[in-house]
XYZ file of C-alpha atoms in Angstrom:
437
model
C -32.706 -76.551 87.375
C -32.311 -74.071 84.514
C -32.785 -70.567 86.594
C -30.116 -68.968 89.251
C -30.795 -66.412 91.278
C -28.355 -63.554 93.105
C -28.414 -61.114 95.709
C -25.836 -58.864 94.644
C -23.466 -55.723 95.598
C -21.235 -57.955 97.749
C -17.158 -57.727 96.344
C -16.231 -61.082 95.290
C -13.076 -61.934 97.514
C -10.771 -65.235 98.256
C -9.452 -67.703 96.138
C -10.557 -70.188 92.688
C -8.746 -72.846 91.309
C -9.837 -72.858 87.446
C -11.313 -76.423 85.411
C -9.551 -77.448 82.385
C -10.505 -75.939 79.175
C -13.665 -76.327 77.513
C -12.026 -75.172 73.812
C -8.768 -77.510 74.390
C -10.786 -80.637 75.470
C -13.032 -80.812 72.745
C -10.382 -80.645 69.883
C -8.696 -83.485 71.638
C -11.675 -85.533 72.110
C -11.712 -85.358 68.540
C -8.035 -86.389 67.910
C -8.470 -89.055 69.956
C -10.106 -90.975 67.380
C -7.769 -90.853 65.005
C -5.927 -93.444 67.126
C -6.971 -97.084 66.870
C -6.501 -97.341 71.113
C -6.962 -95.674 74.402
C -6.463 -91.705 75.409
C -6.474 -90.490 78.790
C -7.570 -86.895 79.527
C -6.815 -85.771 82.763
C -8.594 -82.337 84.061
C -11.404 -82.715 81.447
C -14.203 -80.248 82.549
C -17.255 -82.096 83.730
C -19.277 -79.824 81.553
C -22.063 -80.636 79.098
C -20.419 -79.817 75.937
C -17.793 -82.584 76.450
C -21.060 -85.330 77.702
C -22.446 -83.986 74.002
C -19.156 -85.088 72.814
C -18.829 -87.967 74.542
C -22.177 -89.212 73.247
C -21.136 -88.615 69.472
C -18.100 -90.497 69.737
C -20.408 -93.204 71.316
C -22.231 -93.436 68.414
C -19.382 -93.799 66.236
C -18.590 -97.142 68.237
C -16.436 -95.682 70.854
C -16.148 -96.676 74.451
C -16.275 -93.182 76.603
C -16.197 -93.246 80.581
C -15.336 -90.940 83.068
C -13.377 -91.153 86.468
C -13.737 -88.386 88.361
C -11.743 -85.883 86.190
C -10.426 -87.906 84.411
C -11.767 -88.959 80.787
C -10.867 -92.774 79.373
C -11.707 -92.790 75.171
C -11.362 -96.398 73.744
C -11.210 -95.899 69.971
C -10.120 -99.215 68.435
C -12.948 -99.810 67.463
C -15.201 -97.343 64.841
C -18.397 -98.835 63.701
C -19.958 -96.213 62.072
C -18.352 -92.722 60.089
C -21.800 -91.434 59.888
C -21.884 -88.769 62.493
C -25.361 -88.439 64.444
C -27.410 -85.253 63.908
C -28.092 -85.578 67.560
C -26.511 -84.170 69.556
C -24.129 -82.942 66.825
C -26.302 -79.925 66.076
C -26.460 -78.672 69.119
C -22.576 -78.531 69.646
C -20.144 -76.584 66.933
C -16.982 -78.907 67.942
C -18.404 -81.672 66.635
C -17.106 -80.169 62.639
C -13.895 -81.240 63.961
C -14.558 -85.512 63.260
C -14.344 -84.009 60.025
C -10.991 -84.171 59.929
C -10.320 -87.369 62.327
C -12.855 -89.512 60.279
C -11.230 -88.673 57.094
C -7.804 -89.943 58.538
C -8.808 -92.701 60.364
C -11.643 -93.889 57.769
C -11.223 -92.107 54.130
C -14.359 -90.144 54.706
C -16.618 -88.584 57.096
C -20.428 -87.356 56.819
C -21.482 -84.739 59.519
C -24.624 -83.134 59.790
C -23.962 -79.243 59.698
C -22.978 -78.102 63.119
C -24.687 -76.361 65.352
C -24.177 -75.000 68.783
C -25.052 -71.136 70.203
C -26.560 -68.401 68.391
C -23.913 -65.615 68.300
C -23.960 -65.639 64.682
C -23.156 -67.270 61.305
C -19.985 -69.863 61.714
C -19.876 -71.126 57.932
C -17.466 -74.307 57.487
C -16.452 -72.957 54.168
C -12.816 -72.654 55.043
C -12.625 -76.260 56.885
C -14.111 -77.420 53.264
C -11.630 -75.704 51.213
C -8.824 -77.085 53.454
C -9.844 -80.497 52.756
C -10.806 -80.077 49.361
C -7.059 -78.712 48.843
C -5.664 -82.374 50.116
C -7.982 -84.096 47.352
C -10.578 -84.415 49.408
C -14.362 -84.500 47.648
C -17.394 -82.779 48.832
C -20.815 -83.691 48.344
C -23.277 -82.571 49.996
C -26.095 -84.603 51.273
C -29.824 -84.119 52.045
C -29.020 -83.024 55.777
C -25.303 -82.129 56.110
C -22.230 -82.897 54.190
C -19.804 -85.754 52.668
C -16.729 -85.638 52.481
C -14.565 -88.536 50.678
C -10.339 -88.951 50.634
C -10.342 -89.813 46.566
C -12.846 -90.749 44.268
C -13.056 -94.432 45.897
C -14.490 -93.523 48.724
C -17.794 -91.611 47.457
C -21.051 -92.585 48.086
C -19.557 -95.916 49.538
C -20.476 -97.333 52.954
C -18.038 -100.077 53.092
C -15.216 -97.651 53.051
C -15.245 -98.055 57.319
C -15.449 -101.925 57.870
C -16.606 -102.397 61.365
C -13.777 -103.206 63.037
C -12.664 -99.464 62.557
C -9.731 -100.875 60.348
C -8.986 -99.065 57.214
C -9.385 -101.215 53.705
C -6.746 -102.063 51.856
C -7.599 -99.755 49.150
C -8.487 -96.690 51.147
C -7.920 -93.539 49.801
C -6.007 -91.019 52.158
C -5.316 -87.151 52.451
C -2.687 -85.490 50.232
C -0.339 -84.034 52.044
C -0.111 -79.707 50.793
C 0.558 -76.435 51.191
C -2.173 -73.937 51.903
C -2.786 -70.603 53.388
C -6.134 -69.964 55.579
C -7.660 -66.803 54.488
C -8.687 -66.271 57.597
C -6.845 -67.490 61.119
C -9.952 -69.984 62.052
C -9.549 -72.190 65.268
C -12.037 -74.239 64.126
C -10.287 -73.897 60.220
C -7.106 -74.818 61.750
C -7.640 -77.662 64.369
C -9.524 -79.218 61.284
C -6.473 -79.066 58.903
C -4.082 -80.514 61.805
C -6.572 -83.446 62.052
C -6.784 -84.214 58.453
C -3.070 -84.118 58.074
C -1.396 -85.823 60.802
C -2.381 -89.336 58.797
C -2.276 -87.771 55.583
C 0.665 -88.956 53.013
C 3.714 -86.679 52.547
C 3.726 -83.039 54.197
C 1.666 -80.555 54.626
C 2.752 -77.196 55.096
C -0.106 -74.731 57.144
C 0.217 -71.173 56.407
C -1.841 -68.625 58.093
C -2.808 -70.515 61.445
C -4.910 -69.511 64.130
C -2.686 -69.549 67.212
C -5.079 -70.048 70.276
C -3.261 -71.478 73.051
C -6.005 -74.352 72.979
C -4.277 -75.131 69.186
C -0.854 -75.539 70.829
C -2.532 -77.764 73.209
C -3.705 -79.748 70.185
C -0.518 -80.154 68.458
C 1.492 -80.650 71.709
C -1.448 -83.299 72.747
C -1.233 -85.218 69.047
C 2.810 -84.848 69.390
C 2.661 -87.454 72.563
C 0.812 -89.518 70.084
C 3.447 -90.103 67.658
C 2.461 -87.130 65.577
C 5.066 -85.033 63.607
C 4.298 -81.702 64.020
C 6.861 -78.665 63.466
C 6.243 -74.983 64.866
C 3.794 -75.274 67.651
C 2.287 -72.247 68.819
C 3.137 -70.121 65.454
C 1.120 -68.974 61.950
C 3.117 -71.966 60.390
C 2.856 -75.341 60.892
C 5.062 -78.254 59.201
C 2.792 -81.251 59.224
C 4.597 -84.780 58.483
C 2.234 -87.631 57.581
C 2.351 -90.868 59.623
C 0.393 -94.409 59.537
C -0.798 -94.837 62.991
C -0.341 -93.366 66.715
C -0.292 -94.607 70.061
C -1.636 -94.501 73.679
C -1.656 -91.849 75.876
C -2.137 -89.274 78.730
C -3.151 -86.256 79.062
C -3.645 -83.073 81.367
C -5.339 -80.605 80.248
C -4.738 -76.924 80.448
C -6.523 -74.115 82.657
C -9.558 -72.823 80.883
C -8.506 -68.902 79.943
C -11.941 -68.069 79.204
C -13.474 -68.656 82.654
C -10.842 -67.751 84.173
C -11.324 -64.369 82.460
C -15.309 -64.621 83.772
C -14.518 -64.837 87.398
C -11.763 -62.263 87.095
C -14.058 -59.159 85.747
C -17.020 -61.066 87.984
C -14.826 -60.035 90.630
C -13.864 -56.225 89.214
C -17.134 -55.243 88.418
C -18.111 -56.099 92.184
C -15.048 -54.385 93.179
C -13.461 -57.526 94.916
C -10.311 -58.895 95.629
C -9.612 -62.613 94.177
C -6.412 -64.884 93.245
C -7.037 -67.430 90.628
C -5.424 -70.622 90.652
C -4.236 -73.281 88.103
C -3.968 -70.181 85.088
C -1.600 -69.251 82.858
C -1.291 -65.335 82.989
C 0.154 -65.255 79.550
C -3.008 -66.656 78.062
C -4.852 -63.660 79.403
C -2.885 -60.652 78.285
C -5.326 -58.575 76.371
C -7.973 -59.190 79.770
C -5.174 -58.104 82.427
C -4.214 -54.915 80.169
C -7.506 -53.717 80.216
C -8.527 -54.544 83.812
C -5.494 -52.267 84.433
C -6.595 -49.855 82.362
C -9.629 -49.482 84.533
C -7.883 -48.773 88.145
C -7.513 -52.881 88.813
C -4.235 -53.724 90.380
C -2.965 -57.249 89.241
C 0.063 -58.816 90.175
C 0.850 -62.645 88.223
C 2.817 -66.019 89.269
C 3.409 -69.368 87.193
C 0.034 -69.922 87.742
C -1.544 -67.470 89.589
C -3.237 -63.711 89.010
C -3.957 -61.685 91.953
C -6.299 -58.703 91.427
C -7.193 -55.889 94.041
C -10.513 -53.969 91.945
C -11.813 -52.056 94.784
C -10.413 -49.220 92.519
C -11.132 -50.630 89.408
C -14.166 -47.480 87.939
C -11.999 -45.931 85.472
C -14.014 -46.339 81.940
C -11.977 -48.308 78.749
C -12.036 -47.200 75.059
C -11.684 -48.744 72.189
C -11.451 -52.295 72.884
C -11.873 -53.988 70.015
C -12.086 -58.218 69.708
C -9.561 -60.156 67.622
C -8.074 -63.205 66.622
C -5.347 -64.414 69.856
C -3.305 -62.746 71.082
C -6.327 -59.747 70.546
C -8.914 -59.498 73.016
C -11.352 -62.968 72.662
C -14.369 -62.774 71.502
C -15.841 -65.158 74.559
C -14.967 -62.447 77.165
C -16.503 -59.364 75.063
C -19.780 -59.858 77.041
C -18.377 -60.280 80.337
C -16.885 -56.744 79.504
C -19.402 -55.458 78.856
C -21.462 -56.145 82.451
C -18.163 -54.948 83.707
C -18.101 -51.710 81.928
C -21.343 -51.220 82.902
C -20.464 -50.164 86.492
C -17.102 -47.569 85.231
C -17.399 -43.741 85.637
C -17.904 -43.272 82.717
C -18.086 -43.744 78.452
C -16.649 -46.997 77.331
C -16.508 -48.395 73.822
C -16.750 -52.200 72.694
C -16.122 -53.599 69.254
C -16.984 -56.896 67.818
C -15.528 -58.038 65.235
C -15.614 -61.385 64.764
C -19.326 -62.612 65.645
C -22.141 -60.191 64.228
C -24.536 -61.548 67.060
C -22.216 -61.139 70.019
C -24.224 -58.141 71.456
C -27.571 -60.809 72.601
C -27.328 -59.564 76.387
C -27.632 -55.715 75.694
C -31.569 -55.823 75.666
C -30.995 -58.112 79.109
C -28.662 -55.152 80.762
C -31.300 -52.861 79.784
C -33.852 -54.183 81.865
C -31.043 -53.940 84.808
C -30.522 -50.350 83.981
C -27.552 -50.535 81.722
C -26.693 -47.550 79.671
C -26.201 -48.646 76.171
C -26.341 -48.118 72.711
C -25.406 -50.607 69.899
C -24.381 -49.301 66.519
C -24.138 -52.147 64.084
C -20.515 -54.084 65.592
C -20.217 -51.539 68.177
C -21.481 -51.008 72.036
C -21.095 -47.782 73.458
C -21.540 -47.778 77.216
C -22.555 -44.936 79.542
C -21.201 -46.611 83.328
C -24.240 -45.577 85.725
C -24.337 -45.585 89.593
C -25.402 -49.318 89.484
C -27.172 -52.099 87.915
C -30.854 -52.739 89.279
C -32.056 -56.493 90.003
C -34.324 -58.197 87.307
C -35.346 -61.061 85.505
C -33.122 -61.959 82.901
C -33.018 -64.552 80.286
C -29.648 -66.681 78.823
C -29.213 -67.241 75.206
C -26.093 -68.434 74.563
C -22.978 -69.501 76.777
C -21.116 -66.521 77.286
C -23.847 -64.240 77.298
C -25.172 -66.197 80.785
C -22.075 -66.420 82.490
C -22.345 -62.484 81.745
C -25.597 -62.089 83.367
C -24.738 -64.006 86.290
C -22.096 -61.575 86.621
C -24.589 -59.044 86.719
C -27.095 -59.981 89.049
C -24.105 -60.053 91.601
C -23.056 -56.176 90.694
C -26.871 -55.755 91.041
C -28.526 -53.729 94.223
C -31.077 -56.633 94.812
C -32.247 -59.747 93.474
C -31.588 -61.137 89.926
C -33.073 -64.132 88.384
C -31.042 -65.461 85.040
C -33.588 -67.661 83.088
C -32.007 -70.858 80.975
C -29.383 -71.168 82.673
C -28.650 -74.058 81.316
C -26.361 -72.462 78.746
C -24.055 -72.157 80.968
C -23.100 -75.033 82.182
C -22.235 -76.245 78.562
C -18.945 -74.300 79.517
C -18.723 -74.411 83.525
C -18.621 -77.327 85.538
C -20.327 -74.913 88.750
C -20.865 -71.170 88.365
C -22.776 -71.328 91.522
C -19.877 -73.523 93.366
C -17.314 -71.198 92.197
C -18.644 -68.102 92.654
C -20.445 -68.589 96.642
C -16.885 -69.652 97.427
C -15.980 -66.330 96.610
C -18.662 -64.814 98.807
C -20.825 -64.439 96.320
C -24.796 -65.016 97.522
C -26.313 -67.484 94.282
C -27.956 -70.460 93.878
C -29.834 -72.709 91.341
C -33.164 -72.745 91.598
């Protein structure tokens, strides 16, 4: 089933209890390997980025199951620190084993990553990071090694099969660096590489995602010595080994955000559960901004958009606390349906903008100028068939087919549900007529 269809113009109204976070879980699936034992996950999204996860760390030797929502990793056991170009190209996360392999083994060799098309992701910065604790880089006929010493290189033994570490193995040098650029990906990396990495290492210029404090606070439980969670510096203290552990995950702020301006562009009336408002400051101040009246709990928002038409300027994506990046197309279909001219800047991904030719062919009014969307809000979107190219960009159209007078059909669906466990489920229990086809 890769197609779902809407009826739209119905306001989205009632309540949605939000799945843990695609962008925490698979940093943490990634940790766990660094630990030669069992992690627990609780509230892991049943989603198929973590089953492409799942099925790398597989092939590295580890035992993966799932119970219910809950996640079970058995890593004592690494066979292999040779990551798989299948299914490691099709998912970005899977850069971060650089970082566990190279503490739990002395070396790692990835294929480069790959996962959707919203533009160029170079690993440069990851590279550099590692290359600054003495790490060596070679690259390979179809992706990259990386080695902790000179010992290491171009040898297999260096990960006997019983995942244990020889004698002689080389490890990361504990530093300090700046990131010339706050990188999630940059940053989880570094944290990887240096909780088992000898002496200190002092992390200036972090990324500071909420799904990064998740990571540290996560690898902290573990036995991990990490200093100034949720800041630009971290204070990373090197240790031999971790231990068991469990897990909850926190509330995915990204879809979240999707069913919130779902809701505003069809002028509905939602609470969503299981949040945590903070982590969605930059969405709530412009849904404001538009007419949307939002009142927040410890876990709750509550939004009344049946007034929500006023148009936004000027919004411009960033680097947390900023605006994300994952909600600028959601936005966008939103913005679509204001009374008037609206302005939308990306600058982080240069392909962000793939659903503007899509919007079109619903009767969108919009112009892209190099990093910047300028949109004219019309009476209403028309019906159509539209086709998914990335994550993001489908939960967007799916948003617009149910703003839509009529019938919308969103082709390759698929995409989607590498990020949400049920659009469909979620979204029909908020009145909302859709269904897979």
């Amino acid at each position: 089933m890769n197609r779902i269809q809407t009826r739209g113009n119905i306001p989205l109204c009632g309540e949605v209890t939000i799945q843990g976070a695609k962008n925490a879980a698979l940093p943490l699936m990634a940790a766990a390997v660094l630990h030669r034992g069992t992690t627990v996950l609780h509230r892991c999204p049943q989603i198929l980025d973590v089953e492409y996860m799942s099925g790398i760390l597989r092939g590295l030797g580890c035992t993966v199951r799932r119970e219910g929502q809950t996640l079970i990793i058995d890593a004592r056991e690494i066979s292999d620190f040779c990551v798989a170009a299948q299914p490691a190209t099709c998912l970005r996360a899977s850069v971060l084993l650089m970082g566990s392999l190279l503490g739990r083994c002395g070396c790692a060799r990835l294929p480069y990553p790959g996962g959707c098309t919203i533009g160029e992701r170079p690993i440069d910065l990851h590279l550099q990071v590692f290359e600054r604790m003495g790490a060596q880089i070679l690259p390979e006929e179809e992706g990259i090694g990386v080695y902790a010493g000179k010992g290491c290189a171009k040898e297999p033994g260096c990960a006997r099969a019983d995942g244990a570490a020889p004698p002689d193995r080389a490890r990361l040098q504990g530093c300090s660096l700046r990131l010339s650029f706050p990188s999630v990906g940059a940053t989880e990396n570094a944290i990887l590489g240096a909780v088992l990495a000898e002496g200190t290492t002092e992390l200036d210029g972090c990324a500071t995602e909420p799904e990064i404090a998740e990571l540290c606070r996560f690898l902290n439980q573990k036995g991990a010595k990490i200093e100034g969670v949720g800041r630009q510096r971290l204070v990373i203290t090197g240790v031999t080994c971790l231990q068991d552990s469990q897990y909850t995950l926190m509330p995915d702020r990204i879809v979240a955000g999707t069913y919130l301006l779902a809701a505003a562009g069809t002028r509905g009336r939602i609470s969503v559960r299981g949040v945590c408002p903070e982590h969605l400051g930059a969405l709530t101040e412009v849904l404001q901004k538009s007419g949307a009246k939002l009142k927040t709990g410890r876990d709750v928002i509550c939004m009344d958009a049946r007034e929500a038409y006023l148009p936004v300027s000027s919004v411009r994506t960033e680097p947390y606390p900023g605006f994300p990046t994952d909600l600028q197309s959601q936005l966008m279909v939103f913005l679509t349906g204001a009374r008037g001219v609206s302005t939308l800047e990306e600058r982080l991904f240069e392909s962000r903008f793939l659903i503007a030719g899509e919007l079109q062919k619903m009767g969108a009014e919009l112009a892209i100028h190099g990093r910047l969307a300028v949109i004219k809000g019309t009476c209403g979107l028309r019906g159509a068939i539209v086709q998914a190219r990335e994550l993001r960009g489908g939960a967007a159209l799916v948003a617009a087919g149910l703003m839509a007078e009529g019938e919308t059909l969103v082709l390759d669906s698929h995409f989607i549900k590498r990020g949400y466990e049920d659009i469909c489920r979620d979204l029909s229990g908020l009145g909302a007529d859709i269904k897979e086809l």
